[in-house]
Amino acid sequence: MNRRKTRIGLRTRLVLAFLLVAAVSAGTTAALAYREARNAILQQAQDTAVSSFRERVQELATPLPVEPSSLREQLQRLARQGNPHPWVVFAEYGSVRVSSAYEPVSSVITPELRRAAHAHPRGSFQRVERKGTPWLTVAVPTVFQAGQTTRPTGLVLYAVMPLTDEEANIQAMLDAARDGAVPGLAVALVPALLSARSVLRPVRDLRKAARSMGHGRLDTRIQVRGSDELADLARTFNESSGELERTVGELRAAEARARRFASDVSHELRTPLAGMLAVTEVLDEDAAGLAPDTAAAVRLISAETGKLAVLVEDLMEISRFDARAAELNTDEVDIAQTIRKTLKSRHWIDPAQVVTDLPDGIRARIDPRRFDIVIANLVGNALKHGSAPVVVRLRTEPYGEGTPGAATATGPNDAGLLPARVVTEVADSGPGIPTDVLPHIFDRFYKADAARSRSTGSGLGLAITLENVRLHGGTIRAANGPRGGAVFTVEIPLTGTEATA
């Protein structure tokens, strides 16, 4: 089963984009501010501690060799003078290790800091983290002055200061930035909605206008607001719709004139044609007593007059469909009996010509006259352009999919939920319909063989058949059978009240 993809509207995308930009901007600003503030806080604590510790070490007078007990007292006094926080002072002198506190802090002092302390007379410092706690460690070697030369005494003092207060201040700033971001996004939602509304209003107007034009209201226009790109789009749409309305109006007027012309010509030709047909019938009766050349000319005139009469009747029928003047005069009939009457009235009763499979008892409400035209056109077309025998089948079935590869013409009412349909098939034994002809088989005046510009047909028979089937709310398909030959399938919906076999 195919899952329907979730559609995200343009309003939602615009609001999300607006909020994303606001979130990225707020996040970037907060990150930069956090980094600068963190560096400033830590730098200030670090500079204060390093400077103060160096000064205190320079003031410290420790006799050598070192006495651990006296050195501890000096380290404790030095630790109490710590700035900006109390220190833990640790001293190393050879193998002697003395601390101002009893808790061990030597693990905070890294080998890199020890090497830097011995390498630089002014010492060094380092920020480290142990067990989740940040520390600042400062190493300053003691020196003695020998003339203009200073020499290290071998005693190195380390000040170890926790940076928990600074980290707490930094975390508080981070929490404040995070807590302020949520209300900020909520506030940003208001201009996002307003902006989306102002942008989407012309789009909604354009959608409504396009839908209105799709329903045939070509006089639809959009109100132009402002002078931005959306206003230009609205003006362009109005200009295009105006031009389309003018062009369609001209086309409709030309089509109406053409239909009226065909209808008028057909009506005007009926009266003289009736007289000509009467004359040709008389001439046909006397043709046997005429000279051979005269008789051939009389028969030719009679045949061409008959063709012209058929063409005029077809044109009048088409003009009624175009003018939507064609109506159904329905009656509930037995479809099989109606088809048999059609075949019998045209003398298509020879089994070598037409084979039928018409079960009785299938009833439907149809227009018998128009259904007679449908069957007559299809069977006559099969005998004329296909090959005998022509098979006519009748059945009922529920609605389903059409035949693959078939040319289908659908009536306007076949979208409804109908209980069943009556299906009539007319199949010939000829070579079938070329694939390039199938899409055009129901077009007016279309002939499969372009070289046969003159033929016994008018080229309107299948078009009239299509219109009659559509008038019944049904469909007609043209396809090629699996064993060759053309197959025309007519499907007319049952209303659900007929008695079916």
Tab-separated table of C-alpha atoms in Angstrom, residues 7-18 189-210 222-223 225 228-231 233-234:
chain	number	residue	atom	x	y	z
A	7	ARG	CA	2.290	17.866	2.622
A	8	ILE	CA	3.918	20.813	4.379
A	9	GLY	CA	2.244	24.072	3.448
A	10	LEU	CA	4.067	27.171	2.276
A	11	ARG	CA	3.005	29.040	5.428
A	12	THR	CA	4.588	26.362	7.615
A	13	ARG	CA	7.793	26.390	5.576
A	14	LEU	CA	8.046	30.179	5.751
A	15	VAL	CA	7.464	30.239	9.513
A	16	LEU	CA	9.956	27.416	10.051
A	17	ALA	CA	12.526	29.198	7.880
A	18	PHE	CA	11.980	32.436	9.804
A	189	LEU	CA	6.982	33.665	15.915
A	190	VAL	CA	4.730	36.743	15.825
A	191	PRO	CA	6.612	38.617	13.054
A	192	ALA	CA	7.100	35.257	11.310
A	193	LEU	CA	3.340	34.725	11.133
A	194	LEU	CA	2.748	38.318	10.058
A	195	SER	CA	5.418	38.085	7.363
A	196	ALA	CA	4.094	34.740	6.141
A	197	ARG	CA	0.593	36.178	5.985
A	198	SER	CA	1.698	39.188	3.955
A	199	VAL	CA	3.635	36.954	1.567
A	200	LEU	CA	0.962	34.276	1.239
A	201	ARG	CA	-2.002	36.592	0.705
A	202	PRO	CA	-1.100	37.283	-2.953
A	203	VAL	CA	-0.297	33.589	-3.428
A	204	ARG	CA	-3.716	32.594	-2.075
A	205	ASP	CA	-5.367	35.180	-4.291
A	206	LEU	CA	-3.457	33.806	-7.261
A	207	ARG	CA	-4.496	30.239	-6.413
A	208	LYS	CA	-8.171	31.217	-6.105
A	209	ALA	CA	-8.006	33.169	-9.340
A	210	ALA	CA	-6.337	30.285	-11.184
A	222	ILE	CA	-6.489	39.816	-8.825
A	223	GLN	CA	-6.394	42.980	-6.718
A	225	ARG	CA	-1.426	45.643	-3.655
A	228	ASP	CA	6.915	44.688	-5.002
A	229	GLU	CA	7.565	41.490	-6.975
A	230	LEU	CA	4.268	39.937	-5.846
A	231	ALA	CA	2.412	42.991	-7.099
A	233	LEU	CA	3.110	38.967	-10.491
A	234	ALA	CA	-0.505	40.003	-9.892
